[in-house]
């Protein structure tokens, strides 16, 4: 697309740059070095990675909207780490099932890249297929299955995803906590939970984790030239593995129970970057 003759409304990259400029004006921070999207259960990490410089409602920045999901804070926060770097904490994730389109889903990632971030940390709460991973288990994402049937890339845009989830950053995380497991994450469209048959299908395809976020954002981050780190919190056993019906309240409760522990883990990983 010719950006000289396009507007932010029809060019997602122009909109991301407009958002990054607004973010600089609102926070007083010229460049953010890393970015974190904090999913269910991970929100406390924002308090632990450093000193908050500014926190603003995400809806005040072009392209962002208030969160549609309980458990997401709906703000953008600039944090100065002890090392003197700046982290952009995105608490306003748009999910594909909200119906706003894939561009909206990855707008936070593209804004982070336009703001200067070279590392993208993606977190989520998810269902687990491994019975040994009970609620509250953090799992590194080693790869993903994008089962949404969509891509954030448009036109003849070809991006290699061979090592999408950085082996270097996963090794760094295991240096912080050698007990961390890793697995393949499958993103379903949602908002309904997966059926037992769909969970079995995902397992046959190689998935260890199932959820409704992350994969589309990771693809956009790679396209933007960012190094990607993904980590999931198992909030429940997936359908057909769990002996009880699934509910969003169960997800929130597991996040609350594990929040302090996993947020401290994530803060230690950020400090080690």
mmCIF file of N, CA and C in Angstrom, residues 95-207:
data_model
loop_
_atom_site.group_PDB
_atom_site.id
_atom_site.type_symbol
_atom_site.label_atom_id
_atom_site.label_comp_id
_atom_site.label_asym_id
_atom_site.label_seq_id
_atom_site.Cartn_x
_atom_site.Cartn_y
_atom_site.Cartn_z
ATOM 1 N N UNK A 95 -9.250 -9.594 21.247
ATOM 2 C CA UNK A 95 -9.313 -10.982 20.814
ATOM 3 C C UNK A 95 -10.023 -11.092 19.468
ATOM 4 N N UNK A 96 -9.660 -12.085 18.720
ATOM 5 C CA UNK A 96 -10.236 -12.292 17.388
ATOM 6 C C UNK A 96 -11.755 -12.446 17.462
ATOM 7 N N UNK A 97 -12.242 -13.098 18.525
ATOM 8 C CA UNK A 97 -13.678 -13.363 18.620
ATOM 9 C C UNK A 97 -14.507 -12.106 18.879
ATOM 10 N N UNK A 98 -13.865 -10.976 19.157
ATOM 11 C CA UNK A 98 -14.610 -9.740 19.371
ATOM 12 C C UNK A 98 -15.187 -9.182 18.075
ATOM 13 N N UNK A 99 -14.722 -9.700 16.935
ATOM 14 C CA UNK A 99 -15.291 -9.295 15.660
ATOM 15 C C UNK A 99 -14.782 -7.977 15.122
ATOM 16 N N UNK A 100 -13.665 -7.476 15.651
ATOM 17 C CA UNK A 100 -13.113 -6.203 15.165
ATOM 18 C C UNK A 100 -12.110 -6.390 14.037
ATOM 19 N N UNK A 101 -11.844 -7.647 13.690
ATOM 20 C CA UNK A 101 -10.925 -7.912 12.598
ATOM 21 C C UNK A 101 -9.514 -8.179 13.090
ATOM 22 N N UNK A 102 -8.730 -8.819 12.232
ATOM 23 C CA UNK A 102 -7.369 -9.208 12.613
ATOM 24 C C UNK A 102 -6.478 -7.989 12.807
ATOM 25 N N UNK A 103 -6.698 -6.937 12.039
ATOM 26 C CA UNK A 103 -5.882 -5.726 12.221
ATOM 27 C C UNK A 103 -5.974 -5.209 13.658
ATOM 28 N N UNK A 104 -7.185 -5.232 14.215
ATOM 29 C CA UNK A 104 -7.356 -4.775 15.593
ATOM 30 C C UNK A 104 -6.665 -5.716 16.573
ATOM 31 N N UNK A 105 -6.683 -7.008 16.283
ATOM 32 C CA UNK A 105 -6.066 -7.992 17.156
ATOM 33 C C UNK A 105 -4.566 -7.721 17.313
ATOM 34 N N UNK A 106 -3.917 -7.329 16.216
ATOM 35 C CA UNK A 106 -2.453 -7.170 16.257
ATOM 36 C C UNK A 106 -2.022 -5.714 16.365
ATOM 37 N N UNK A 107 -2.967 -4.812 16.572
ATOM 38 C CA UNK A 107 -2.610 -3.388 16.647
ATOM 39 C C UNK A 107 -1.650 -3.100 17.801
ATOM 40 N N UNK A 108 -1.844 -3.745 18.939
ATOM 41 C CA UNK A 108 -0.946 -3.525 20.068
ATOM 42 C C UNK A 108 0.483 -3.909 19.750
ATOM 43 N N UNK A 109 0.649 -5.037 19.072
ATOM 44 C CA UNK A 109 1.984 -5.494 18.687
ATOM 45 C C UNK A 109 2.619 -4.510 17.715
ATOM 46 N N UNK A 110 1.859 -4.082 16.715
ATOM 47 C CA UNK A 110 2.424 -3.151 15.727
ATOM 48 C C UNK A 110 2.726 -1.786 16.339
ATOM 49 N N UNK A 111 1.905 -1.366 17.288
ATOM 50 C CA UNK A 111 2.193 -0.117 17.992
ATOM 51 C C UNK A 111 3.486 -0.237 18.789
ATOM 52 N N UNK A 112 3.671 -1.381 19.460
ATOM 53 C CA UNK A 112 4.898 -1.604 20.227
ATOM 54 C C UNK A 112 6.116 -1.545 19.321
ATOM 55 N N UNK A 113 6.025 -2.173 18.147
ATOM 56 C CA UNK A 113 7.148 -2.138 17.208
ATOM 57 C C UNK A 113 7.413 -0.717 16.735
ATOM 58 N N UNK A 114 6.347 0.031 16.455
ATOM 59 C CA UNK A 114 6.514 1.416 16.009
ATOM 60 C C UNK A 114 7.078 2.296 17.120
ATOM 61 N N UNK A 115 6.859 1.888 18.369
ATOM 62 C CA UNK A 115 7.398 2.622 19.517
ATOM 63 C C UNK A 115 8.851 2.255 19.812
ATOM 64 N N UNK A 116 9.402 1.308 19.036
ATOM 65 C CA UNK A 116 10.812 0.971 19.171
ATOM 66 C C UNK A 116 11.106 -0.375 19.783
ATOM 67 N N UNK A 117 10.078 -1.095 20.248
ATOM 68 C CA UNK A 117 10.323 -2.362 20.948
ATOM 69 C C UNK A 117 10.889 -3.400 19.989
ATOM 70 N N UNK A 118 11.930 -4.092 20.449
ATOM 71 C CA UNK A 118 12.550 -5.152 19.656
ATOM 72 C C UNK A 118 12.241 -6.534 20.202
ATOM 73 N N UNK A 119 11.657 -6.590 21.389
ATOM 74 C CA UNK A 119 11.272 -7.865 22.000
ATOM 75 C C UNK A 119 9.797 -7.809 22.352
ATOM 76 N N UNK A 120 9.052 -8.845 21.964
ATOM 77 C CA UNK A 120 7.621 -8.921 22.270
ATOM 78 C C UNK A 120 7.372 -10.126 23.155
ATOM 79 N N UNK A 121 6.842 -9.879 24.349
ATOM 80 C CA UNK A 121 6.505 -10.938 25.289
ATOM 81 C C UNK A 121 4.991 -11.108 25.285
ATOM 82 N N UNK A 122 4.534 -12.305 24.937
ATOM 83 C CA UNK A 122 3.105 -12.606 24.844
ATOM 84 C C UNK A 122 2.742 -13.634 25.904
ATOM 85 N N UNK A 123 1.734 -13.341 26.701
ATOM 86 C CA UNK A 123 1.286 -14.257 27.740
ATOM 87 C C UNK A 123 -0.197 -14.545 27.556
ATOM 88 N N UNK A 124 -0.657 -15.629 28.141
ATOM 89 C CA UNK A 124 -2.078 -15.968 28.065
ATOM 90 C C UNK A 124 -2.439 -16.953 29.158
ATOM 91 N N UNK A 125 -3.734 -17.101 29.381
ATOM 92 C CA UNK A 125 -4.267 -18.203 30.150
ATOM 93 C C UNK A 125 -4.852 -19.199 29.165
ATOM 94 N N UNK A 126 -4.673 -20.479 29.407
ATOM 95 C CA UNK A 126 -5.068 -21.459 28.384
ATOM 96 C C UNK A 126 -5.508 -22.771 29.020
ATOM 97 N N UNK A 127 -6.039 -23.648 28.169
ATOM 98 C CA UNK A 127 -6.358 -25.006 28.576
ATOM 99 C C UNK A 127 -5.185 -25.920 28.293
ATOM 100 N N UNK A 128 -4.983 -26.904 29.160
ATOM 101 C CA UNK A 128 -3.859 -27.815 29.009
ATOM 102 C C UNK A 128 -4.303 -29.203 28.583
ATOM 103 N N UNK A 129 -3.524 -29.814 27.696
ATOM 104 C CA UNK A 129 -3.818 -31.175 27.262
ATOM 105 C C UNK A 129 -3.019 -32.213 28.043
ATOM 106 N N UNK A 130 -1.939 -31.774 28.680
ATOM 107 C CA UNK A 130 -1.098 -32.690 29.452
ATOM 108 C C UNK A 130 -1.673 -32.803 30.868
ATOM 109 N N UNK A 131 -2.154 -33.975 31.269
ATOM 110 C CA UNK A 131 -2.750 -34.109 32.605
ATOM 111 C C UNK A 131 -1.793 -33.772 33.733
ATOM 112 N N UNK A 132 -0.493 -33.807 33.458
ATOM 113 C CA UNK A 132 0.487 -33.485 34.496
ATOM 114 C C UNK A 132 0.585 -31.985 34.746
ATOM 115 N N UNK A 133 0.052 -31.190 33.841
ATOM 116 C CA UNK A 133 0.098 -29.741 33.997
ATOM 117 C C UNK A 133 -1.216 -29.267 34.604
ATOM 118 N N UNK A 134 -1.262 -29.161 35.902
ATOM 119 C CA UNK A 134 -2.463 -28.711 36.571
ATOM 120 C C UNK A 134 -2.629 -27.209 36.483
ATOM 121 N N UNK A 135 -3.805 -26.696 36.884
ATOM 122 C CA UNK A 135 -4.020 -25.254 36.907
ATOM 123 C C UNK A 135 -2.930 -24.545 37.705
ATOM 124 N N UNK A 136 -2.408 -23.466 37.144
ATOM 125 C CA UNK A 136 -1.333 -22.724 37.780
ATOM 126 C C UNK A 136 0.047 -23.047 37.237
ATOM 127 N N UNK A 137 0.124 -23.948 36.237
ATOM 128 C CA UNK A 137 1.414 -24.323 35.666
ATOM 129 C C UNK A 137 1.803 -23.368 34.543
ATOM 130 N N UNK A 138 2.971 -22.704 34.628
ATOM 131 C CA UNK A 138 3.447 -21.897 33.503
ATOM 132 C C UNK A 138 4.165 -22.789 32.488
ATOM 133 N N UNK A 139 3.933 -22.561 31.209
ATOM 134 C CA UNK A 139 4.514 -23.381 30.144
ATOM 135 C C UNK A 139 5.040 -22.460 29.049
ATOM 136 N N UNK A 140 6.311 -22.620 28.699
ATOM 137 C CA UNK A 140 6.885 -21.865 27.593
ATOM 138 C C UNK A 140 6.263 -22.315 26.272
ATOM 139 N N UNK A 141 5.996 -21.378 25.386
ATOM 140 C CA UNK A 141 5.475 -21.722 24.066
ATOM 141 C C UNK A 141 6.657 -21.943 23.128
ATOM 142 N N UNK A 142 6.750 -23.148 22.580
ATOM 143 C CA UNK A 142 7.831 -23.474 21.652
ATOM 144 C C UNK A 142 7.413 -23.310 20.195
ATOM 145 N N UNK A 143 6.112 -23.370 19.926
ATOM 146 C CA UNK A 143 5.599 -23.267 18.567
ATOM 147 C C UNK A 143 4.089 -23.104 18.675
ATOM 148 N N UNK A 144 3.431 -22.849 17.559
ATOM 149 C CA UNK A 144 1.971 -22.736 17.634
ATOM 150 C C UNK A 144 1.293 -23.344 16.417
ATOM 151 N N UNK A 145 0.007 -23.601 16.588
ATOM 152 C CA UNK A 145 -0.900 -23.952 15.506
ATOM 153 C C UNK A 145 -1.922 -22.826 15.396
ATOM 154 N N UNK A 146 -1.960 -22.154 14.278
ATOM 155 C CA UNK A 146 -2.930 -21.090 14.063
ATOM 156 C C UNK A 146 -4.175 -21.711 13.437
ATOM 157 N N UNK A 147 -5.179 -21.970 14.254
ATOM 158 C CA UNK A 147 -6.405 -22.619 13.796
ATOM 159 C C UNK A 147 -7.539 -21.621 13.591
ATOM 160 N N UNK A 148 -7.190 -20.338 13.484
ATOM 161 C CA UNK A 148 -8.221 -19.325 13.245
ATOM 162 C C UNK A 148 -8.610 -19.253 11.773
ATOM 163 N N UNK A 149 -7.759 -19.773 10.892
ATOM 164 C CA UNK A 149 -8.021 -19.631 9.466
ATOM 165 C C UNK A 149 -7.712 -18.253 8.927
ATOM 166 N N UNK A 150 -7.039 -17.419 9.720
ATOM 167 C CA UNK A 150 -6.704 -16.058 9.312
ATOM 168 C C UNK A 150 -5.230 -15.781 9.557
ATOM 169 N N UNK A 151 -4.753 -14.686 8.948
ATOM 170 C CA UNK A 151 -3.386 -14.229 9.156
ATOM 171 C C UNK A 151 -3.396 -12.713 9.281
ATOM 172 N N UNK A 152 -2.507 -12.143 10.080
ATOM 173 C CA UNK A 152 -2.412 -10.684 10.133
ATOM 174 C C UNK A 152 -1.676 -10.102 8.928
ATOM 175 N N UNK A 153 -1.059 -10.958 8.110
ATOM 176 C CA UNK A 153 -0.320 -10.504 6.938
ATOM 177 C C UNK A 153 -1.262 -10.431 5.743
ATOM 178 N N UNK A 154 -1.102 -9.396 4.952
ATOM 179 C CA UNK A 154 -2.006 -9.159 3.831
ATOM 180 C C UNK A 154 -1.224 -9.116 2.525
ATOM 181 N N UNK A 155 -1.820 -9.662 1.469
ATOM 182 C CA UNK A 155 -1.156 -9.657 0.183
ATOM 183 C C UNK A 155 0.000 -10.640 0.147
ATOM 184 N N UNK A 156 0.910 -10.421 -0.784
ATOM 185 C CA UNK A 156 2.052 -11.327 -0.964
ATOM 186 C C UNK A 156 3.146 -10.984 0.052
ATOM 187 N N UNK A 157 2.841 -11.270 1.318
ATOM 188 C CA UNK A 157 3.763 -10.980 2.421
ATOM 189 C C UNK A 157 4.186 -12.307 3.021
ATOM 190 N N UNK A 158 5.409 -12.709 2.746
ATOM 191 C CA UNK A 158 5.881 -14.032 3.143
ATOM 192 C C UNK A 158 6.911 -13.886 4.259
ATOM 193 N N UNK A 159 6.635 -14.516 5.393
ATOM 194 C CA UNK A 159 7.490 -14.380 6.579
ATOM 195 C C UNK A 159 7.832 -15.766 7.102
ATOM 196 N N UNK A 160 9.101 -16.020 7.335
ATOM 197 C CA UNK A 160 9.545 -17.312 7.863
ATOM 198 C C UNK A 160 9.217 -17.401 9.346
ATOM 199 N N UNK A 161 8.536 -18.476 9.747
ATOM 200 C CA UNK A 161 8.144 -18.672 11.146
ATOM 201 C C UNK A 161 8.850 -19.879 11.764
ATOM 202 N N UNK A 162 9.955 -20.315 11.171
ATOM 203 C CA UNK A 162 10.620 -21.535 11.620
ATOM 204 C C UNK A 162 10.965 -21.482 13.101
ATOM 205 N N UNK A 163 11.532 -20.365 13.541
ATOM 206 C CA UNK A 163 11.928 -20.220 14.951
ATOM 207 C C UNK A 163 11.198 -19.037 15.562
ATOM 208 N N UNK A 164 9.892 -18.972 15.311
ATOM 209 C CA UNK A 164 9.089 -17.825 15.733
ATOM 210 C C UNK A 164 9.249 -17.517 17.217
ATOM 211 N N UNK A 165 9.140 -18.553 18.055
ATOM 212 C CA UNK A 165 9.268 -18.350 19.506
ATOM 213 C C UNK A 165 10.737 -18.555 19.867
ATOM 214 N N UNK A 166 11.408 -17.468 20.132
ATOM 215 C CA UNK A 166 12.866 -17.393 20.225
ATOM 216 C C UNK A 166 13.482 -18.492 21.084
ATOM 217 N N UNK A 167 14.299 -19.377 20.494
ATOM 218 C CA UNK A 167 15.031 -20.359 21.304
ATOM 219 C C UNK A 167 15.938 -19.688 22.323
ATOM 220 N N UNK A 168 16.501 -18.543 21.956
ATOM 221 C CA UNK A 168 17.397 -17.840 22.889
ATOM 222 C C UNK A 168 16.650 -17.394 24.134
ATOM 223 N N UNK A 169 15.469 -16.837 23.942
ATOM 224 C CA UNK A 169 14.713 -16.346 25.093
ATOM 225 C C UNK A 169 14.145 -17.496 25.922
ATOM 226 N N UNK A 170 13.792 -18.601 25.263
ATOM 227 C CA UNK A 170 13.334 -19.764 26.035
ATOM 228 C C UNK A 170 14.468 -20.327 26.892
ATOM 229 N N UNK A 171 15.667 -20.339 26.343
ATOM 230 C CA UNK A 171 16.816 -20.808 27.119
ATOM 231 C C UNK A 171 17.102 -19.864 28.279
ATOM 232 N N UNK A 172 16.966 -18.583 28.028
ATOM 233 C CA UNK A 172 17.139 -17.596 29.099
ATOM 234 C C UNK A 172 16.114 -17.825 30.204
ATOM 235 N N UNK A 173 14.866 -18.102 29.825
ATOM 236 C CA UNK A 173 13.816 -18.339 30.825
ATOM 237 C C UNK A 173 14.106 -19.585 31.638
ATOM 238 N N UNK A 174 14.626 -20.632 30.997
ATOM 239 C CA UNK A 174 14.970 -21.845 31.741
ATOM 240 C C UNK A 174 16.159 -21.601 32.667
ATOM 241 N N UNK A 175 16.991 -20.618 32.350
ATOM 242 C CA UNK A 175 18.049 -20.234 33.271
ATOM 243 C C UNK A 175 17.491 -19.587 34.531
ATOM 244 N N UNK A 176 16.359 -18.907 34.397
ATOM 245 C CA UNK A 176 15.686 -18.308 35.547
ATOM 246 C C UNK A 176 14.955 -19.373 36.347
ATOM 247 N N UNK A 177 14.301 -20.308 35.645
ATOM 248 C CA UNK A 177 13.560 -21.399 36.293
ATOM 249 C C UNK A 177 13.755 -22.675 35.480
ATOM 250 N N UNK A 178 14.689 -23.521 35.889
ATOM 251 C CA UNK A 178 14.977 -24.743 35.130
ATOM 252 C C UNK A 178 13.816 -25.732 35.069
ATOM 253 N N UNK A 179 12.801 -25.554 35.896
ATOM 254 C CA UNK A 179 11.681 -26.500 35.906
ATOM 255 C C UNK A 179 10.636 -26.185 34.836
ATOM 256 N N UNK A 180 10.794 -25.093 34.115
ATOM 257 C CA UNK A 180 9.788 -24.709 33.132
ATOM 258 C C UNK A 180 9.655 -25.751 32.030
ATOM 259 N N UNK A 181 8.419 -26.155 31.777
ATOM 260 C CA UNK A 181 8.113 -27.039 30.663
ATOM 261 C C UNK A 181 7.855 -26.178 29.422
ATOM 262 N N UNK A 182 7.783 -26.809 28.244
ATOM 263 C CA UNK A 182 7.404 -26.078 27.057
ATOM 264 C C UNK A 182 6.497 -26.928 26.185
ATOM 265 N N UNK A 183 5.715 -26.263 25.347
ATOM 266 C CA UNK A 183 4.785 -26.996 24.511
ATOM 267 C C UNK A 183 4.275 -26.153 23.364
ATOM 268 N N UNK A 184 3.460 -26.766 22.529
ATOM 269 C CA UNK A 184 2.872 -26.131 21.351
ATOM 270 C C UNK A 184 1.494 -25.595 21.712
ATOM 271 N N UNK A 185 1.252 -24.355 21.348
ATOM 272 C CA UNK A 185 0.002 -23.666 21.655
ATOM 273 C C UNK A 185 -0.873 -23.623 20.404
ATOM 274 N N UNK A 186 -2.128 -23.973 20.527
ATOM 275 C CA UNK A 186 -3.075 -23.904 19.415
ATOM 276 C C UNK A 186 -4.076 -22.784 19.674
ATOM 277 N N UNK A 187 -4.146 -21.827 18.750
ATOM 278 C CA UNK A 187 -5.139 -20.767 18.872
ATOM 279 C C UNK A 187 -6.387 -21.129 18.084
ATOM 280 N N UNK A 188 -7.513 -21.244 18.804
ATOM 281 C CA UNK A 188 -8.829 -21.406 18.210
ATOM 282 C C UNK A 188 -9.506 -20.036 18.115
ATOM 283 N N UNK A 189 -10.510 -19.890 17.256
ATOM 284 C CA UNK A 189 -11.153 -18.580 17.114
ATOM 285 C C UNK A 189 -11.919 -18.139 18.351
ATOM 286 N N UNK A 190 -12.580 -19.099 19.088
ATOM 287 C CA UNK A 190 -13.434 -18.715 20.202
ATOM 288 C C UNK A 190 -14.700 -18.042 19.679
ATOM 289 N N UNK A 191 -15.537 -17.461 20.571
ATOM 290 C CA UNK A 191 -15.332 -17.388 22.009
ATOM 291 C C UNK A 191 -15.780 -18.633 22.779
ATOM 292 N N UNK A 192 -16.422 -19.562 22.092
ATOM 293 C CA UNK A 192 -16.809 -20.797 22.776
ATOM 294 C C UNK A 192 -15.545 -21.609 23.085
ATOM 295 N N UNK A 193 -15.610 -22.380 24.151
ATOM 296 C CA UNK A 193 -14.515 -23.292 24.443
ATOM 297 C C UNK A 193 -14.530 -24.450 23.448
ATOM 298 N N UNK A 194 -13.402 -25.102 23.321
ATOM 299 C CA UNK A 194 -13.264 -26.194 22.364
ATOM 300 C C UNK A 194 -14.097 -27.395 22.817
ATOM 301 N N UNK A 195 -14.566 -28.172 21.864
ATOM 302 C CA UNK A 195 -15.245 -29.423 22.196
ATOM 303 C C UNK A 195 -14.187 -30.487 22.503
ATOM 304 N N UNK A 196 -14.570 -31.561 23.201
ATOM 305 C CA UNK A 196 -13.604 -32.649 23.416
ATOM 306 C C UNK A 196 -13.013 -33.174 22.110
ATOM 307 N N UNK A 197 -13.832 -33.257 21.050
ATOM 308 C CA UNK A 197 -13.311 -33.733 19.768
ATOM 309 C C UNK A 197 -12.277 -32.764 19.198
ATOM 310 N N UNK A 198 -12.529 -31.468 19.341
ATOM 311 C CA UNK A 198 -11.566 -30.477 18.854
ATOM 312 C C UNK A 198 -10.265 -30.532 19.653
ATOM 313 N N UNK A 199 -10.385 -30.786 20.943
ATOM 314 C CA UNK A 199 -9.180 -30.928 21.766
ATOM 315 C C UNK A 199 -8.388 -32.161 21.335
ATOM 316 N N UNK A 200 -9.090 -33.265 21.074
ATOM 317 C CA UNK A 200 -8.398 -34.462 20.596
ATOM 318 C C UNK A 200 -7.713 -34.189 19.252
ATOM 319 N N UNK A 201 -8.408 -33.468 18.372
ATOM 320 C CA UNK A 201 -7.821 -33.097 17.082
ATOM 321 C C UNK A 201 -6.552 -32.280 17.282
ATOM 322 N N UNK A 202 -6.627 -31.283 18.172
ATOM 323 C CA UNK A 202 -5.456 -30.441 18.428
ATOM 324 C C UNK A 202 -4.291 -31.284 18.939
ATOM 325 N N UNK A 203 -4.605 -32.258 19.797
ATOM 326 C CA UNK A 203 -3.552 -33.133 20.310
ATOM 327 C C UNK A 203 -2.914 -33.965 19.213
ATOM 328 N N UNK A 204 -3.737 -34.466 18.299
ATOM 329 C CA UNK A 204 -3.209 -35.241 17.169
ATOM 330 C C UNK A 204 -2.311 -34.366 16.305
ATOM 331 N N UNK A 205 -2.672 -33.099 16.162
ATOM 332 C CA UNK A 205 -1.879 -32.169 15.357
ATOM 333 C C UNK A 205 -0.599 -31.737 16.056
ATOM 334 N N UNK A 206 -0.499 -32.020 17.350
ATOM 335 C CA UNK A 206 0.727 -31.703 18.075
ATOM 336 C C UNK A 206 0.605 -30.652 19.153
ATOM 337 N N UNK A 207 -0.620 -30.219 19.458
ATOM 338 C CA UNK A 207 -0.800 -29.174 20.464
ATOM 339 C C UNK A 207 -0.723 -29.732 21.877
#
